[in-house]
CSV table of C-alpha atoms in Angstrom, one decimal:
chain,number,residue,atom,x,y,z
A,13,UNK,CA,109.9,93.7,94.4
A,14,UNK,CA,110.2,89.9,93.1
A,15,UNK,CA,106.1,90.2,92.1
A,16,UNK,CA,107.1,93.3,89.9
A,17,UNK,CA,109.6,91.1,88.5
A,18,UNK,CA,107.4,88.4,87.7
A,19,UNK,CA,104.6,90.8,86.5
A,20,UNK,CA,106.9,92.6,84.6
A,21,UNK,CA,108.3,89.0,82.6
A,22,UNK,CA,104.3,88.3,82.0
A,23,UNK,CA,103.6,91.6,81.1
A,24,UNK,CA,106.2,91.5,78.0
A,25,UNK,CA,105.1,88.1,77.0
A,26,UNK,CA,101.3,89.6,76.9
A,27,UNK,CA,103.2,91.8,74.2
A,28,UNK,CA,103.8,89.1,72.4
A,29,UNK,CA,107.6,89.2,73.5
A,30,UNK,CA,109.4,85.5,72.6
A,31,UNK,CA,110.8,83.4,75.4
A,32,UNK,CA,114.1,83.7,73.2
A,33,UNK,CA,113.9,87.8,73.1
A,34,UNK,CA,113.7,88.1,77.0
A,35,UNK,CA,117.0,89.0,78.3
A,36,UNK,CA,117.7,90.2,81.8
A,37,UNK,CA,118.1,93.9,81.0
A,38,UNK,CA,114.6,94.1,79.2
A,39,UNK,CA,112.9,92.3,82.0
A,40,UNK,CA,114.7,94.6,84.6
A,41,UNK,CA,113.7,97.7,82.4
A,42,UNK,CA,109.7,96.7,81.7
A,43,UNK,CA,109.5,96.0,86.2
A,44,UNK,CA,111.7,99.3,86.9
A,45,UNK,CA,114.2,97.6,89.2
A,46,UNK,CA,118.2,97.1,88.3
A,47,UNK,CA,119.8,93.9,87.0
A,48,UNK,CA,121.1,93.4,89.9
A,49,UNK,CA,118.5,93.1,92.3
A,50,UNK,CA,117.3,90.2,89.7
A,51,UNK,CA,120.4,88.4,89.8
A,52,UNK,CA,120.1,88.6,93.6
A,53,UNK,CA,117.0,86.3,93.5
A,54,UNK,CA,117.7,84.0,90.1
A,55,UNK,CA,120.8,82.9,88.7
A,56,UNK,CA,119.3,83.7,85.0
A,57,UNK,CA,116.3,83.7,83.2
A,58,UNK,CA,115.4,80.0,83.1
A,59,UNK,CA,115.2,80.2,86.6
A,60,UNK,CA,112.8,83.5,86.7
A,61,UNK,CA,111.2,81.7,84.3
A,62,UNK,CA,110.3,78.8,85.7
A,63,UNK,CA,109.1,80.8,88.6
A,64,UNK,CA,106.7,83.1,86.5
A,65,UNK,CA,104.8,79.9,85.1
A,66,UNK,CA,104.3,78.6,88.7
A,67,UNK,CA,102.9,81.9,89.5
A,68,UNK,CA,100.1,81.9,86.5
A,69,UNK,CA,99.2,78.3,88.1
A,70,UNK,CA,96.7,77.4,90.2
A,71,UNK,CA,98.4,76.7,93.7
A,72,UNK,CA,99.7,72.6,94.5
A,73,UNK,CA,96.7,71.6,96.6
A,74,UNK,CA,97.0,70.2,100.1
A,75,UNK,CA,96.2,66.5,100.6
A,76,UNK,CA,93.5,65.3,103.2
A,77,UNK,CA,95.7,62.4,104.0
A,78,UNK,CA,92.1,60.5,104.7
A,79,UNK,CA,92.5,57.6,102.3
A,80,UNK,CA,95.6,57.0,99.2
A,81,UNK,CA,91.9,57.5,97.1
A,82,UNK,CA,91.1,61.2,98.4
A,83,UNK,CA,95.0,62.2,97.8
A,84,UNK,CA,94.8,60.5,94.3
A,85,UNK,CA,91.6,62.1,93.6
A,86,UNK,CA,92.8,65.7,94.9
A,87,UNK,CA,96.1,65.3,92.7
A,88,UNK,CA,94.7,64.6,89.9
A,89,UNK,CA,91.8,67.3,90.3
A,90,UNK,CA,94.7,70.0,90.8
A,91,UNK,CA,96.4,68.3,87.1
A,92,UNK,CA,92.5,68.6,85.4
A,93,UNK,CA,92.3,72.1,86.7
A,94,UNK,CA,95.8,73.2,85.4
A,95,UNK,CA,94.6,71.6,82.1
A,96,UNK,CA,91.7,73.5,82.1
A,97,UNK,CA,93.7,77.1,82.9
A,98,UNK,CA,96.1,76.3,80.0
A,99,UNK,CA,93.6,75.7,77.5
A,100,UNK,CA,91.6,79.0,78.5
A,101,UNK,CA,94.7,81.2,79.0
A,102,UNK,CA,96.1,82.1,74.9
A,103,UNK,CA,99.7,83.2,77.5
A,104,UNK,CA,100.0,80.3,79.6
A,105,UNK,CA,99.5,78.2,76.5
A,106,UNK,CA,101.6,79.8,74.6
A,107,UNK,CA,104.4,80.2,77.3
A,108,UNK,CA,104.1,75.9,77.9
A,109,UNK,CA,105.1,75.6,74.3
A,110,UNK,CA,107.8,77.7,73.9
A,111,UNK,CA,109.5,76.2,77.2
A,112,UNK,CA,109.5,72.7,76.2
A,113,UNK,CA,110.9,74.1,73.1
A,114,UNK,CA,113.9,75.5,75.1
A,115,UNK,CA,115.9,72.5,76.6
A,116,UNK,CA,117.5,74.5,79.8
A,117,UNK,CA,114.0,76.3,80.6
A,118,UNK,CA,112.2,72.7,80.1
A,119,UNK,CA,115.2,70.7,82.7
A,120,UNK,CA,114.8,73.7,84.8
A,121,UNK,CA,110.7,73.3,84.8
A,122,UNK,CA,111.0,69.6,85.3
A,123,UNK,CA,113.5,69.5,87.9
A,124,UNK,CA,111.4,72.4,90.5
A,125,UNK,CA,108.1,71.8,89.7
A,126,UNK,CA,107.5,68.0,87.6
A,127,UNK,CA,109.7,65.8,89.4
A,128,UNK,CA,108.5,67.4,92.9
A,129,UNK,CA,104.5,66.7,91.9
A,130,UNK,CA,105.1,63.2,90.8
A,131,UNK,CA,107.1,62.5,94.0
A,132,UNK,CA,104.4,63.3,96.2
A,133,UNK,CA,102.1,61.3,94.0
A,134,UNK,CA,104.6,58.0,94.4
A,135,UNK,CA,104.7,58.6,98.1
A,136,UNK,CA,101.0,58.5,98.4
A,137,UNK,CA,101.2,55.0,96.4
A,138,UNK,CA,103.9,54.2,99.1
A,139,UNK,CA,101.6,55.1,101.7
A,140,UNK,CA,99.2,53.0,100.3
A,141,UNK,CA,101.0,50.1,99.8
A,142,UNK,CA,102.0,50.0,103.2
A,143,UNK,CA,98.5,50.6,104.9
A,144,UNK,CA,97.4,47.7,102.5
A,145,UNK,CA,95.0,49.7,100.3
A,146,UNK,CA,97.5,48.7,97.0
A,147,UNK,CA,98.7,45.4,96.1
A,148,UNK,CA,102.4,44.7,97.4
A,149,UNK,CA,103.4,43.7,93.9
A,150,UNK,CA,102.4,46.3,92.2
A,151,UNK,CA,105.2,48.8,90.5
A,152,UNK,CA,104.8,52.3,91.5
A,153,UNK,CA,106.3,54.0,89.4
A,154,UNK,CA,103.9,52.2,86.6
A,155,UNK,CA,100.9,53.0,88.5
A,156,UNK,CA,102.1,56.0,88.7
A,157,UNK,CA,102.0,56.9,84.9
A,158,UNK,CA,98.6,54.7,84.9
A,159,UNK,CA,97.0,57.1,86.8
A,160,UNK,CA,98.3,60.3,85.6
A,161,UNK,CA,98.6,59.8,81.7
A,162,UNK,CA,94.8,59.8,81.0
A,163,UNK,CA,94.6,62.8,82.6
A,164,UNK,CA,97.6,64.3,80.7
A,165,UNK,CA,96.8,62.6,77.6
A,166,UNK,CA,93.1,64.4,77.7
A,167,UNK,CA,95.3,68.1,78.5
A,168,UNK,CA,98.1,67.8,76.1
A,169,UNK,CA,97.7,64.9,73.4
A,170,UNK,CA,93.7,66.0,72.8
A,171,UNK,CA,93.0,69.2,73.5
A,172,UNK,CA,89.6,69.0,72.6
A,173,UNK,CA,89.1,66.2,74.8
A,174,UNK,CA,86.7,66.6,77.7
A,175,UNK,CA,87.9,67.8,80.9
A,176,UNK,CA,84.7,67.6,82.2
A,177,UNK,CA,84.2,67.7,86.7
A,178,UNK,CA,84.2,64.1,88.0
A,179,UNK,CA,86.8,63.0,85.9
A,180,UNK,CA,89.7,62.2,88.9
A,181,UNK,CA,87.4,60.0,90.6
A,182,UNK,CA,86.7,58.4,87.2
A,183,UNK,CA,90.1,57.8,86.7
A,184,UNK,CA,91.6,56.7,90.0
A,185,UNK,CA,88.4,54.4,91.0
A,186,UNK,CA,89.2,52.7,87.6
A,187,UNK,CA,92.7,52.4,87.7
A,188,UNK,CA,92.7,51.2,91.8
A,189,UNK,CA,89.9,48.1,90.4
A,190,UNK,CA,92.7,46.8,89.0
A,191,UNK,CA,95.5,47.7,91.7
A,192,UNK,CA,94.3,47.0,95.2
A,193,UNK,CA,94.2,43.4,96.8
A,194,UNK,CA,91.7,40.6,96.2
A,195,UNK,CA,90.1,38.4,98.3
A,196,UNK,CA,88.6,35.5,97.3
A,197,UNK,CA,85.0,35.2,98.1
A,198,UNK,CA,85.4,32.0,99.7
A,199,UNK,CA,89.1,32.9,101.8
A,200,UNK,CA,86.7,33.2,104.7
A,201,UNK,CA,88.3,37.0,104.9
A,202,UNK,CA,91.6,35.8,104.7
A,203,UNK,CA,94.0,37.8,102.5
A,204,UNK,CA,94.9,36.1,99.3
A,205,UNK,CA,97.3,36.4,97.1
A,206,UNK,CA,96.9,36.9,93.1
A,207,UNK,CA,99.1,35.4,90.6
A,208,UNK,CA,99.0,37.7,87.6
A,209,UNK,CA,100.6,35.1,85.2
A,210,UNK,CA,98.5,32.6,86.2
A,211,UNK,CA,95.3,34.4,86.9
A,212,UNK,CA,94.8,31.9,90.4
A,213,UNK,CA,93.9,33.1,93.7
A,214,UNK,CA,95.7,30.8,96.5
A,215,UNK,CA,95.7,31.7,100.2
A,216,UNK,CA,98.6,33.9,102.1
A,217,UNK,CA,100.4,32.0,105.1
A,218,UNK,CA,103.1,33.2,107.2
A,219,UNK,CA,105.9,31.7,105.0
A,220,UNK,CA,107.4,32.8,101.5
């Protein structure tokens, strides 16, 4: 019953039907089911909606958990891939603009599905930091945004941009260069510690 329900919401907006025409009943009527049994399941249509852009997706991927570089890598394969459906699906396109043009549907998006993605992608920096693969002083939340906005600049700033296979690893082996601890080729494998104001690398002891 809930996949009529979402096929029935695509089906009307492969008709060309607006996000702002869609009410409840006309959804109900086009999947043959009674208002009711929608309301049952979503409090309105922002929340159906939301769930009908999940569904024409590709599925969040599952992380090795071998190294904070696979997970990166497979994160931001999943993003380049989503990018890659939008542009070749005229609906799913279409559907991304009309939500962000829709302030409830666009909180509602960001809250289930955004804020969720990004939060696995700070706990993988977390987990980095911790096993020592990223610099302790580095701001996660920045990294963060360093890592993903290429990608999303490349899917939504420049859509003619090339999305081409590779480009993850391109961009988390470029952004981690600048991200993960130095040593200093004569600390004797000791771990060092670099300034970033004044560019020096001085040895780590045991005291602060």
């Amino acid at each position: 019953m809930e996949q009529a329900i979402l096929d029935g919401v695509m089906k009307l907006l492969e008709e060309g039907v607006s996000l702002a025409e869609l009410s409840i009943e006309r959804i109900a009527r086009t999947a043959g089911v009674g208002k009711a049994t929608i309301y049952r399941r979503w409090s309105g249509k922002e929340e159906l909606f939301v769930d009908v852009v999940r569904a024409a997706e590709p599925d969040d991927p599952e992380l090795p958990g071998t190294s904070m570089r696979d997970d990166l890598v497979v994160l931001l394969e999943a993003l380049r891939r989503r990018g890659l459906l939008s542009r070749s699906s005229a609906i799913l396109h279409n559907v991304h603009a009309q939500m962000k043009s829709s302030p409830k549907i666009w909180a509602a998006y960001h809250a289930s599905v955004i804020a969720p993605r990004r939060e696995i992608g700070l706990q993988v920096l977390r987990r980095g930091r911790l096993n020592g693969e990223l610099r302790a002083d580095v701001d996660l939340e920045l990294a963060n945004d360093l890592l993903v906005g290429p990608m999303l600049t490349r899917t939504v700033m420049r859509p003619d941009a090339d999305l081409h296979e590779g480009l993850a690893e391109e961009i988390v082996d470029t952004v981690l260069a600048g991200l993960r601890p130095v040593s200093s080729p004569d600390s004797g494998g000791r771990n060092v510690r670099v300034s970033s104001q004044t560019a020096l690398v001085t040895p780590v002891t045991g005291t602060s």
